[in-house]
Amino acid sequence: MPSTAPTRTSPPTSRVVAVEPVLPPHRYEQEEVSEQLVPLLAPEGPRRRLLHRLHAASGVQRRHLAVPLERYADLGSFTATNAAFAEVGLDLAERALKGALAGAGVAPEEVDFLLFTTVTGVAAPSLDAALVVRGGLRPTVKRLPSFGLGCAGGAAGLARVDDYLAGHPDQVGVLVSVELCSLTLQHDDRSTANLVASGLFGDGAAAVVLAGAERAAGTPGWDVLASRSRLFAGTAGSLGWDVGSSGFSIVLAPDLPDLLAAELGAEVDALLGERGLDVAGVQRWVVHPGGPKVLQAVSGALGLPEGALAPSWDSLREVGNLSSSSVLHVLAATERVPGEHALVLAVGPGVGTEQVLLRAAA
C-alpha cells in the first residue's frame, strides 16, 4: 500500500556512492563449525546437545572465518586472538577500502575523512592509522576510530560521516568496518550466551564511500536524508562485552527481542515522521541481521510485509551476523531504484538503536 503521508523535501547532506563488502577466504558450513567447536565449548552432556540445537536454530548455514577452522583450538589467549585481529583485520580493511574507492571512482588521496569502527579487537595506534599507509590515503586525512558501538556501528558510522560532510559539502568521507567476531570465542565458557554467539557470528568487513552534496552532484547512489540515535535506559547489561584477561565475553540477554518489539515502532515513526513519511513510504529495509528472533521482532514491531527483510535473512544465512559490518553487507545487496526510500536500522550495546534514512538518487 502506498504511503498517504506527504513527503517533506530538503536537500540531502551527502550521498553514498559506493559500498564494498569483503569476507575472509576461509568458508565453512555451519555443521563443520559446530563439530570443531564442540571440544572447546561443550565436550559432553546436555550443553553439547544444547550447542547443536542453538547452532541449528541460528538461521546461519555457512560462515567465513578469520583464520582456518583448525586454528581456533590454539587461540585461547587474548594476546593470540588480538594479534590475529590486527593482521587479518588490516588485510580485510585494505581490500574493502580499495574496492570501495575504485567503485566510486575516487582516488585515495581525495579522501578527506576516515571513520573506522570495530568491536572485536583493539590496537593503539588503531588499525585505521596503518590503513592510511596501506590504502594510499594522504597523511593529512582526518581520522576517527570508534570502538564499542557493536552491531550498530555500521549504521552509526554512516550517520557520523554524513554529519561531517554536512559541514564539508565538497569533500569525501569513508567508513570502514572490520569485525572478526570468531576471534572473541571464549574457550571452556559453557554459558548459553557463549554457545549462542559461537553459532551466530561470522567475520567480515566493509567500506562505504560518501560524498558531500556538492561533490556528489551527477553521481549515482543513495542520498542520506536523516538519522536518529536512541539509548534505552536500564539496558546496559543486556548486550555487550565483559572484558577480562581472556578477552571479550559476550553479554546477550534473552529479552532483547522483547525490547525491540515494544520500542522500535515508535522510534522508526519518529524518524520517518520528520520527513513526512511512514512505514508504508519505505520501499527497502536494510536491517541488521542480528538473528532470527531479532529480525522477527523488527518485522512484527513495524508491521512489515512478508519478504521485506529478505536481504537481511539472506545475509544471515550466508555469512552469519557480522556485527557492525552486517548492515553494510545488506546495503550492498539492496536494489536501488531511483526515488525509493531505504531505512538502515541496527541495534547495539547500550542498548541503542541507530537509523539512517536513504533515498535512491535519480
mmCIF file of C-alpha atoms in Angstrom:
data_model
loop_
_atom_site.group_PDB
_atom_site.id
_atom_site.type_symbol
_atom_site.label_atom_id
_atom_site.label_comp_id
_atom_site.label_asym_id
_atom_site.label_seq_id
_atom_site.Cartn_x
_atom_site.Cartn_y
_atom_site.Cartn_z
ATOM 1 C CA MET A 1 0.000 0.000 0.000
ATOM 2 C CA PRO A 2 1.488 3.397 -0.907
ATOM 3 C CA SER A 3 2.115 5.934 1.803
ATOM 4 C CA THR A 4 -0.557 8.604 2.271
ATOM 5 C CA ALA A 5 1.750 10.957 4.172
ATOM 6 C CA PRO A 6 3.215 13.896 2.238
ATOM 7 C CA THR A 7 6.980 13.752 1.788
ATOM 8 C CA ARG A 8 8.890 16.764 3.097
ATOM 9 C CA THR A 9 11.754 17.526 0.782
ATOM 10 C CA SER A 10 15.017 19.156 1.788
ATOM 11 C CA PRO A 11 18.445 18.871 0.208
ATOM 12 C CA PRO A 12 20.403 15.761 1.239
ATOM 13 C CA THR A 13 23.657 16.385 3.059
ATOM 14 C CA SER A 14 25.654 13.571 1.434
ATOM 15 C CA ARG A 15 25.398 10.600 -0.892
ATOM 16 C CA VAL A 16 26.553 7.012 -0.531
ATOM 17 C CA VAL A 17 28.371 6.444 -3.818
ATOM 18 C CA ALA A 18 29.967 3.019 -3.229
ATOM 19 C CA VAL A 19 29.731 0.101 -0.808
ATOM 20 C CA GLU A 20 32.304 -2.695 -0.795
ATOM 21 C CA PRO A 21 31.624 -5.783 1.375
ATOM 22 C CA VAL A 22 34.503 -8.242 1.827
ATOM 23 C CA LEU A 23 34.927 -11.616 3.523
ATOM 24 C CA PRO A 24 37.932 -13.709 4.580
ATOM 25 C CA PRO A 25 38.607 -16.747 2.347
ATOM 26 C CA HIS A 26 38.009 -19.446 4.970
ATOM 27 C CA ARG A 27 34.392 -20.548 4.348
ATOM 28 C CA TYR A 28 32.652 -23.333 6.245
ATOM 29 C CA GLU A 29 29.238 -24.920 6.516
ATOM 30 C CA GLN A 30 27.595 -24.454 9.890
ATOM 31 C CA GLU A 31 27.814 -28.170 10.671
ATOM 32 C CA GLU A 32 31.605 -28.082 10.203
ATOM 33 C CA VAL A 33 31.936 -25.172 12.614
ATOM 34 C CA SER A 34 29.733 -26.859 15.201
ATOM 35 C CA GLU A 35 31.736 -30.080 15.177
ATOM 36 C CA GLN A 36 35.040 -28.238 15.504
ATOM 37 C CA LEU A 37 33.833 -26.086 18.412
ATOM 38 C CA VAL A 38 32.257 -28.860 20.496
ATOM 39 C CA PRO A 39 35.539 -29.914 22.184
ATOM 40 C CA LEU A 40 36.283 -26.278 23.056
ATOM 41 C CA LEU A 41 32.893 -25.285 24.435
ATOM 42 C CA ALA A 42 30.820 -28.292 25.428
ATOM 43 C CA PRO A 43 32.668 -31.593 25.085
ATOM 44 C CA GLU A 44 29.903 -33.757 26.562
ATOM 45 C CA GLY A 45 26.499 -33.871 28.191
ATOM 46 C CA PRO A 46 23.463 -31.565 27.955
ATOM 47 C CA ARG A 47 25.461 -28.450 27.000
ATOM 48 C CA ARG A 48 26.798 -30.257 23.939
ATOM 49 C CA ARG A 49 23.277 -31.093 22.812
ATOM 50 C CA LEU A 50 22.246 -27.501 23.511
ATOM 51 C CA LEU A 51 25.111 -26.184 21.377
ATOM 52 C CA HIS A 52 23.936 -28.222 18.406
ATOM 53 C CA ARG A 53 20.326 -27.079 18.891
ATOM 54 C CA LEU A 54 21.333 -23.426 19.111
ATOM 55 C CA HIS A 55 23.566 -23.616 16.063
ATOM 56 C CA ALA A 56 20.814 -25.322 14.067
ATOM 57 C CA ALA A 57 18.287 -22.632 15.088
ATOM 58 C CA SER A 58 20.588 -19.671 14.344
ATOM 59 C CA GLY A 59 19.440 -19.162 10.761
ATOM 60 C CA VAL A 60 23.093 -19.471 9.698
ATOM 61 C CA GLN A 61 24.041 -22.071 7.099
ATOM 62 C CA ARG A 62 27.641 -21.069 6.433
ATOM 63 C CA ARG A 63 30.251 -18.596 7.627
ATOM 64 C CA HIS A 64 33.594 -17.077 6.688
ATOM 65 C CA LEU A 65 36.206 -17.133 9.452
ATOM 66 C CA ALA A 66 39.282 -15.006 10.058
ATOM 67 C CA VAL A 67 41.636 -17.988 10.242
ATOM 68 C CA PRO A 68 41.355 -21.666 9.266
ATOM 69 C CA LEU A 69 38.907 -23.522 11.490
ATOM 70 C CA GLU A 70 41.517 -25.858 12.934
ATOM 71 C CA ARG A 71 43.476 -22.923 14.379
ATOM 72 C CA TYR A 72 40.804 -21.926 16.890
ATOM 73 C CA ALA A 73 41.847 -24.628 19.349
ATOM 74 C CA ASP A 74 45.185 -22.837 19.724
ATOM 75 C CA LEU A 75 43.748 -19.320 20.050
ATOM 76 C CA GLY A 76 42.998 -19.440 23.748
ATOM 77 C CA SER A 77 44.588 -16.184 24.905
ATOM 78 C CA PHE A 78 43.642 -12.584 24.266
ATOM 79 C CA THR A 79 47.222 -11.950 23.143
ATOM 80 C CA ALA A 80 46.889 -14.508 20.342
ATOM 81 C CA THR A 81 43.406 -13.535 19.222
ATOM 82 C CA ASN A 82 44.093 -9.811 19.221
ATOM 83 C CA ALA A 83 47.282 -10.316 17.192
ATOM 84 C CA ALA A 84 45.246 -12.259 14.638
ATOM 85 C CA PHE A 85 42.688 -9.454 14.615
ATOM 86 C CA ALA A 86 45.349 -6.857 13.790
ATOM 87 C CA GLU A 87 46.858 -8.934 10.983
ATOM 88 C CA VAL A 88 43.706 -10.223 9.297
ATOM 89 C CA GLY A 89 41.670 -7.105 10.033
ATOM 90 C CA LEU A 90 44.118 -4.805 8.292
ATOM 91 C CA ASP A 91 44.152 -7.002 5.194
ATOM 92 C CA LEU A 92 40.346 -7.003 5.012
ATOM 93 C CA ALA A 93 40.190 -3.258 5.652
ATOM 94 C CA GLU A 94 42.601 -2.617 2.799
ATOM 95 C CA ARG A 95 40.591 -4.802 0.410
ATOM 96 C CA ALA A 96 37.355 -3.068 1.361
ATOM 97 C CA LEU A 97 38.790 0.443 1.156
ATOM 98 C CA LYS A 98 40.438 -0.033 -2.217
ATOM 99 C CA GLY A 99 37.372 -1.745 -3.642
ATOM 100 C CA ALA A 100 35.028 1.000 -2.466
ATOM 101 C CA LEU A 101 37.259 3.782 -3.805
ATOM 102 C CA ALA A 102 37.534 2.045 -7.167
ATOM 103 C CA GLY A 103 33.757 1.620 -7.290
ATOM 104 C CA ALA A 104 33.268 5.304 -6.506
ATOM 105 C CA GLY A 105 35.913 6.492 -8.952
ATOM 106 C CA VAL A 106 37.690 8.302 -6.121
ATOM 107 C CA ALA A 107 41.476 8.402 -5.801
ATOM 108 C CA PRO A 108 42.876 7.530 -2.350
ATOM 109 C CA GLU A 109 44.415 10.979 -1.927
ATOM 110 C CA GLU A 110 40.973 12.551 -2.394
ATOM 111 C CA VAL A 111 39.631 11.100 0.868
ATOM 112 C CA ASP A 112 39.219 13.832 3.490
ATOM 113 C CA PHE A 113 37.699 11.928 6.428
ATOM 114 C CA LEU A 114 38.057 8.303 7.574
ATOM 115 C CA LEU A 115 35.860 6.733 10.240
ATOM 116 C CA PHE A 116 36.907 3.264 11.388
ATOM 117 C CA THR A 117 34.624 1.109 13.525
ATOM 118 C CA THR A 118 35.053 -2.265 15.217
ATOM 119 C CA VAL A 119 34.108 -4.022 18.433
ATOM 120 C CA THR A 120 36.146 -7.227 18.066
ATOM 121 C CA GLY A 121 39.762 -6.087 18.519
ATOM 122 C CA VAL A 122 41.857 -3.256 19.908
ATOM 123 C CA ALA A 123 45.051 -1.528 18.847
ATOM 124 C CA ALA A 124 46.873 1.728 19.509
ATOM 125 C CA PRO A 125 47.598 3.179 17.067
ATOM 126 C CA SER A 126 44.262 1.949 15.755
ATOM 127 C CA LEU A 127 44.028 -0.077 12.559
ATOM 128 C CA ASP A 128 42.989 2.951 10.531
ATOM 129 C CA ALA A 129 46.408 4.529 11.095
ATOM 130 C CA ALA A 130 48.068 1.617 9.301
ATOM 131 C CA LEU A 131 45.251 1.673 6.733
ATOM 132 C CA VAL A 132 46.159 5.223 5.759
ATOM 133 C CA VAL A 133 49.559 3.966 4.622
ATOM 134 C CA ARG A 134 48.365 0.690 3.097
ATOM 135 C CA GLY A 135 45.466 2.376 1.315
ATOM 136 C CA GLY A 136 47.454 5.286 -0.075
ATOM 137 C CA LEU A 137 45.474 7.952 1.762
ATOM 138 C CA ARG A 138 47.190 11.263 2.316
ATOM 139 C CA PRO A 139 48.815 11.751 5.739
ATOM 140 C CA THR A 140 46.605 14.780 6.470
ATOM 141 C CA VAL A 141 43.360 12.785 6.264
ATOM 142 C CA LYS A 142 41.135 13.288 9.329
ATOM 143 C CA ARG A 143 40.665 10.011 11.248
ATOM 144 C CA LEU A 144 38.122 8.942 13.829
ATOM 145 C CA PRO A 145 38.418 5.389 15.198
ATOM 146 C CA SER A 146 35.372 4.028 17.040
ATOM 147 C CA PHE A 147 35.081 1.085 19.438
ATOM 148 C CA GLY A 148 32.037 -0.123 21.369
ATOM 149 C CA LEU A 149 29.075 0.598 19.107
ATOM 150 C CA GLY A 150 28.885 -3.096 18.319
ATOM 151 C CA CYS A 151 26.328 -4.210 15.766
ATOM 152 C CA ALA A 152 25.039 -0.628 15.493
ATOM 153 C CA GLY A 153 28.427 0.665 14.342
ATOM 154 C CA GLY A 154 27.729 0.349 10.626
ATOM 155 C CA ALA A 155 24.552 2.422 10.740
ATOM 156 C CA ALA A 156 26.024 4.893 13.246
ATOM 157 C CA GLY A 157 29.130 5.201 11.103
ATOM 158 C CA LEU A 158 27.082 6.182 8.074
ATOM 159 C CA ALA A 159 25.336 8.845 10.136
ATOM 160 C CA ARG A 160 28.537 10.270 11.596
ATOM 161 C CA VAL A 161 30.282 10.501 8.214
ATOM 162 C CA ASP A 162 27.169 12.244 6.924
ATOM 163 C CA ASP A 163 27.351 14.645 9.879
ATOM 164 C CA TYR A 164 30.912 15.530 8.890
ATOM 165 C CA LEU A 165 30.028 16.014 5.223
ATOM 166 C CA ALA A 166 27.101 18.269 6.114
ATOM 167 C CA GLY A 167 29.731 20.830 7.077
ATOM 168 C CA HIS A 168 32.100 19.915 4.220
ATOM 169 C CA PRO A 169 29.874 19.515 1.143
ATOM 170 C CA ASP A 170 32.805 19.454 -1.292
ATOM 171 C CA GLN A 171 34.660 16.614 0.477
ATOM 172 C CA VAL A 172 34.750 12.805 0.549
ATOM 173 C CA GLY A 173 34.318 10.630 3.637
ATOM 174 C CA VAL A 174 34.895 6.899 4.042
ATOM 175 C CA LEU A 175 33.514 4.482 6.616
ATOM 176 C CA VAL A 176 35.475 1.259 7.204
ATOM 177 C CA SER A 177 34.092 -1.523 9.405
ATOM 178 C CA VAL A 178 36.084 -4.616 10.396
ATOM 179 C CA GLU A 179 34.591 -7.320 12.605
ATOM 180 C CA LEU A 180 36.327 -10.628 13.334
ATOM 181 C CA CYS A 181 33.763 -11.992 15.736
ATOM 182 C CA SER A 182 35.097 -15.551 15.733
ATOM 183 C CA LEU A 183 38.280 -14.351 17.446
ATOM 184 C CA THR A 184 36.279 -13.415 20.553
ATOM 185 C CA LEU A 185 35.301 -17.053 21.146
ATOM 186 C CA GLN A 186 35.744 -17.947 24.822
ATOM 187 C CA HIS A 187 37.133 -21.449 25.365
ATOM 188 C CA ASP A 188 35.524 -23.502 28.152
ATOM 189 C CA ASP A 189 32.718 -20.956 28.602
ATOM 190 C CA ARG A 190 29.578 -23.071 28.655
ATOM 191 C CA SER A 191 27.161 -20.194 29.199
ATOM 192 C CA THR A 192 24.158 -20.110 26.908
ATOM 193 C CA ALA A 193 25.191 -16.679 25.637
ATOM 194 C CA ASN A 194 28.598 -18.000 24.523
ATOM 195 C CA LEU A 195 27.001 -21.033 22.870
ATOM 196 C CA VAL A 196 24.564 -18.777 21.002
ATOM 197 C CA ALA A 197 27.360 -16.456 19.888
ATOM 198 C CA SER A 198 29.505 -19.371 18.707
ATOM 199 C CA GLY A 199 26.772 -20.322 16.241
ATOM 200 C CA LEU A 200 25.627 -16.885 15.147
ATOM 201 C CA PHE A 201 28.588 -14.631 14.399
ATOM 202 C CA GLY A 202 30.856 -14.616 11.372
ATOM 203 C CA ASP A 203 33.739 -12.487 10.153
ATOM 204 C CA GLY A 204 33.870 -9.757 7.530
ATOM 205 C CA ALA A 205 34.460 -6.121 6.715
ATOM 206 C CA ALA A 206 33.034 -3.376 4.557
ATOM 207 C CA ALA A 207 33.844 0.114 3.326
ATOM 208 C CA VAL A 208 31.486 2.872 2.236
ATOM 209 C CA VAL A 209 32.387 5.988 0.286
ATOM 210 C CA LEU A 210 30.196 9.051 0.854
ATOM 211 C CA ALA A 211 30.462 12.367 -0.958
ATOM 212 C CA GLY A 212 29.235 15.723 0.261
ATOM 213 C CA ALA A 213 26.280 17.248 -1.557
ATOM 214 C CA GLU A 214 28.419 19.422 -3.828
ATOM 215 C CA ARG A 215 30.943 16.693 -4.574
ATOM 216 C CA ALA A 216 28.209 14.114 -5.252
ATOM 217 C CA ALA A 217 26.423 16.081 -7.994
ATOM 218 C CA GLY A 218 25.815 13.884 -11.019
ATOM 219 C CA THR A 219 26.864 10.594 -9.409
ATOM 220 C CA PRO A 220 24.517 7.661 -8.698
ATOM 221 C CA GLY A 221 23.978 6.413 -5.176
ATOM 222 C CA TRP A 222 21.881 6.757 -2.031
ATOM 223 C CA ASP A 223 21.166 10.252 -0.698
ATOM 224 C CA VAL A 224 21.361 10.482 3.092
ATOM 225 C CA LEU A 225 18.224 12.283 4.281
ATOM 226 C CA ALA A 226 18.173 11.908 8.072
ATOM 227 C CA SER A 227 19.419 9.846 11.008
ATOM 228 C CA ARG A 228 18.355 9.094 14.559
ATOM 229 C CA SER A 229 20.035 7.538 17.610
ATOM 230 C CA ARG A 230 18.339 6.262 20.756
ATOM 231 C CA LEU A 231 19.595 4.758 24.024
ATOM 232 C CA PHE A 232 17.160 2.793 26.179
ATOM 233 C CA ALA A 233 17.581 3.352 29.920
ATOM 234 C CA GLY A 234 18.303 0.379 32.137
ATOM 235 C CA THR A 235 19.503 -1.910 29.345
ATOM 236 C CA ALA A 236 23.291 -1.602 29.683
ATOM 237 C CA GLY A 237 23.519 -5.179 30.935
ATOM 238 C CA SER A 238 21.556 -6.639 28.054
ATOM 239 C CA LEU A 239 24.099 -6.562 25.237
ATOM 240 C CA GLY A 240 27.853 -6.091 25.003
ATOM 241 C CA TRP A 241 31.108 -7.493 26.358
ATOM 242 C CA ASP A 242 32.506 -8.432 29.733
ATOM 243 C CA VAL A 243 36.185 -7.608 29.178
ATOM 244 C CA GLY A 244 38.690 -9.740 31.070
ATOM 245 C CA SER A 245 42.049 -11.471 30.848
ATOM 246 C CA SER A 246 40.805 -13.845 28.133
ATOM 247 C CA GLY A 247 39.367 -11.049 26.019
ATOM 248 C CA PHE A 248 35.731 -10.306 25.191
ATOM 249 C CA SER A 249 32.995 -12.433 26.793
ATOM 250 C CA ILE A 250 29.589 -11.965 25.209
ATOM 251 C CA VAL A 251 26.720 -10.400 27.145
ATOM 252 C CA LEU A 252 23.483 -11.313 25.415
ATOM 253 C CA ALA A 253 20.215 -11.119 27.334
ATOM 254 C CA PRO A 254 17.253 -13.143 26.050
ATOM 255 C CA ASP A 255 14.863 -10.185 26.420
ATOM 256 C CA LEU A 256 16.402 -8.101 23.601
ATOM 257 C CA PRO A 257 13.713 -9.090 21.049
ATOM 258 C CA ASP A 258 11.027 -8.100 23.566
ATOM 259 C CA LEU A 259 12.604 -4.651 23.922
ATOM 260 C CA LEU A 260 12.600 -4.176 20.158
ATOM 261 C CA ALA A 261 9.024 -5.358 19.873
ATOM 262 C CA ALA A 262 7.953 -2.792 22.481
ATOM 263 C CA GLU A 263 10.046 0.225 21.484
ATOM 264 C CA LEU A 264 11.089 0.048 17.848
ATOM 265 C CA GLY A 265 7.831 1.108 16.226
ATOM 266 C CA ALA A 266 7.812 4.487 17.961
ATOM 267 C CA GLU A 267 11.492 5.066 17.141
ATOM 268 C CA VAL A 268 11.033 4.413 13.438
ATOM 269 C CA ASP A 269 7.855 6.507 13.343
ATOM 270 C CA ALA A 270 9.741 9.391 14.946
ATOM 271 C CA LEU A 271 12.442 9.431 12.280
ATOM 272 C CA LEU A 272 10.102 8.920 9.350
ATOM 273 C CA GLY A 273 7.655 11.494 10.668
ATOM 274 C CA GLU A 274 10.358 14.163 10.497
ATOM 275 C CA ARG A 275 10.404 13.616 6.741
ATOM 276 C CA GLY A 276 6.650 13.330 6.314
ATOM 277 C CA LEU A 277 6.902 9.581 5.756
ATOM 278 C CA ASP A 278 5.523 6.475 7.381
ATOM 279 C CA VAL A 279 6.470 2.801 7.239
ATOM 280 C CA ALA A 280 4.475 2.320 4.049
ATOM 281 C CA GLY A 281 6.584 5.003 2.381
ATOM 282 C CA VAL A 282 9.792 2.970 2.798
ATOM 283 C CA GLN A 283 10.394 0.506 -0.014
ATOM 284 C CA ARG A 284 13.691 -1.037 1.150
ATOM 285 C CA TRP A 285 14.606 -2.205 4.642
ATOM 286 C CA VAL A 286 18.318 -2.502 5.411
ATOM 287 C CA VAL A 287 18.113 -4.182 8.811
ATOM 288 C CA HIS A 288 20.991 -5.656 10.780
ATOM 289 C CA PRO A 289 20.632 -9.471 10.723
ATOM 290 C CA GLY A 290 21.101 -9.918 14.452
ATOM 291 C CA GLY A 291 19.483 -13.351 14.469
ATOM 292 C CA PRO A 292 16.077 -14.899 13.733
ATOM 293 C CA LYS A 293 14.383 -13.532 16.863
ATOM 294 C CA VAL A 294 15.737 -10.019 16.223
ATOM 295 C CA LEU A 295 14.549 -9.995 12.607
ATOM 296 C CA GLN A 296 11.161 -11.369 13.630
ATOM 297 C CA ALA A 297 10.846 -8.705 16.337
ATOM 298 C CA VAL A 298 11.701 -5.916 13.869
ATOM 299 C CA SER A 299 9.240 -7.197 11.297
ATOM 300 C CA GLY A 300 6.471 -7.537 13.869
ATOM 301 C CA ALA A 301 7.106 -4.179 15.531
ATOM 302 C CA LEU A 302 6.927 -2.355 12.202
ATOM 303 C CA GLY A 303 4.201 -4.457 10.609
ATOM 304 C CA LEU A 304 6.372 -5.160 7.569
ATOM 305 C CA PRO A 305 5.047 -7.241 4.680
ATOM 306 C CA GLU A 306 6.403 -10.708 4.012
ATOM 307 C CA GLY A 307 9.714 -10.550 2.207
ATOM 308 C CA ALA A 308 10.571 -7.014 3.312
ATOM 309 C CA LEU A 309 13.608 -8.272 5.213
ATOM 310 C CA ALA A 310 14.681 -10.855 2.627
ATOM 311 C CA PRO A 311 18.156 -9.323 2.100
ATOM 312 C CA SER A 312 18.792 -9.459 5.855
ATOM 313 C CA TRP A 313 17.651 -13.083 6.112
ATOM 314 C CA ASP A 314 19.826 -13.959 3.105
ATOM 315 C CA SER A 315 22.873 -12.318 4.701
ATOM 316 C CA LEU A 316 22.268 -14.117 7.996
ATOM 317 C CA ARG A 317 22.037 -17.441 6.194
ATOM 318 C CA GLU A 318 25.110 -16.972 4.003
ATOM 319 C CA VAL A 319 27.622 -15.249 6.321
ATOM 320 C CA GLY A 320 26.105 -15.015 9.804
ATOM 321 C CA ASN A 321 25.979 -11.914 11.980
ATOM 322 C CA LEU A 322 28.996 -9.715 11.133
ATOM 323 C CA SER A 323 28.355 -7.156 13.877
ATOM 324 C CA SER A 324 28.827 -3.608 12.514
ATOM 325 C CA SER A 325 29.745 -4.868 9.032
ATOM 326 C CA SER A 326 26.479 -6.790 8.595
ATOM 327 C CA VAL A 327 24.158 -3.900 7.826
ATOM 328 C CA LEU A 328 26.675 -2.615 5.260
ATOM 329 C CA HIS A 329 26.693 -6.014 3.546
ATOM 330 C CA VAL A 330 22.901 -5.841 3.411
ATOM 331 C CA LEU A 331 23.080 -2.304 1.992
ATOM 332 C CA ALA A 332 25.432 -3.502 -0.748
ATOM 333 C CA ALA A 333 22.881 -6.174 -1.699
ATOM 334 C CA THR A 334 19.881 -3.823 -1.648
ATOM 335 C CA GLU A 335 18.353 -2.936 -5.005
ATOM 336 C CA ARG A 336 18.495 0.771 -5.739
ATOM 337 C CA VAL A 337 15.505 2.139 -7.656
ATOM 338 C CA PRO A 338 15.611 5.926 -8.178
ATOM 339 C CA GLY A 339 13.206 7.743 -5.894
ATOM 340 C CA GLU A 340 12.688 4.840 -3.494
ATOM 341 C CA HIS A 341 13.433 5.181 0.203
ATOM 342 C CA ALA A 342 15.503 2.778 2.295
ATOM 343 C CA LEU A 343 15.872 2.682 6.056
ATOM 344 C CA VAL A 344 19.133 1.421 7.557
ATOM 345 C CA LEU A 345 18.467 0.057 11.045
ATOM 346 C CA ALA A 346 20.759 -1.595 13.577
ATOM 347 C CA VAL A 347 20.836 -2.344 17.303
ATOM 348 C CA GLY A 348 23.916 -2.346 19.518
ATOM 349 C CA PRO A 349 25.178 -2.187 23.109
ATOM 350 C CA GLY A 350 23.591 0.467 25.236
ATOM 351 C CA VAL A 351 21.052 -0.887 24.298
ATOM 352 C CA GLY A 352 20.829 1.589 21.462
ATOM 353 C CA THR A 353 19.294 1.818 18.011
ATOM 354 C CA GLU A 354 20.731 3.634 15.016
ATOM 355 C CA GLN A 355 18.701 4.605 11.959
ATOM 356 C CA VAL A 356 19.672 6.232 8.669
ATOM 357 C CA LEU A 357 17.085 7.215 6.077
ATOM 358 C CA LEU A 358 18.228 6.998 2.467
ATOM 359 C CA ARG A 359 16.691 7.791 -0.912
ATOM 360 C CA ALA A 360 17.975 6.392 -4.186
ATOM 361 C CA ALA A 361 19.261 9.280 -6.285
ATOM 362 C CA ALA A 362 17.527 9.841 -9.591
#
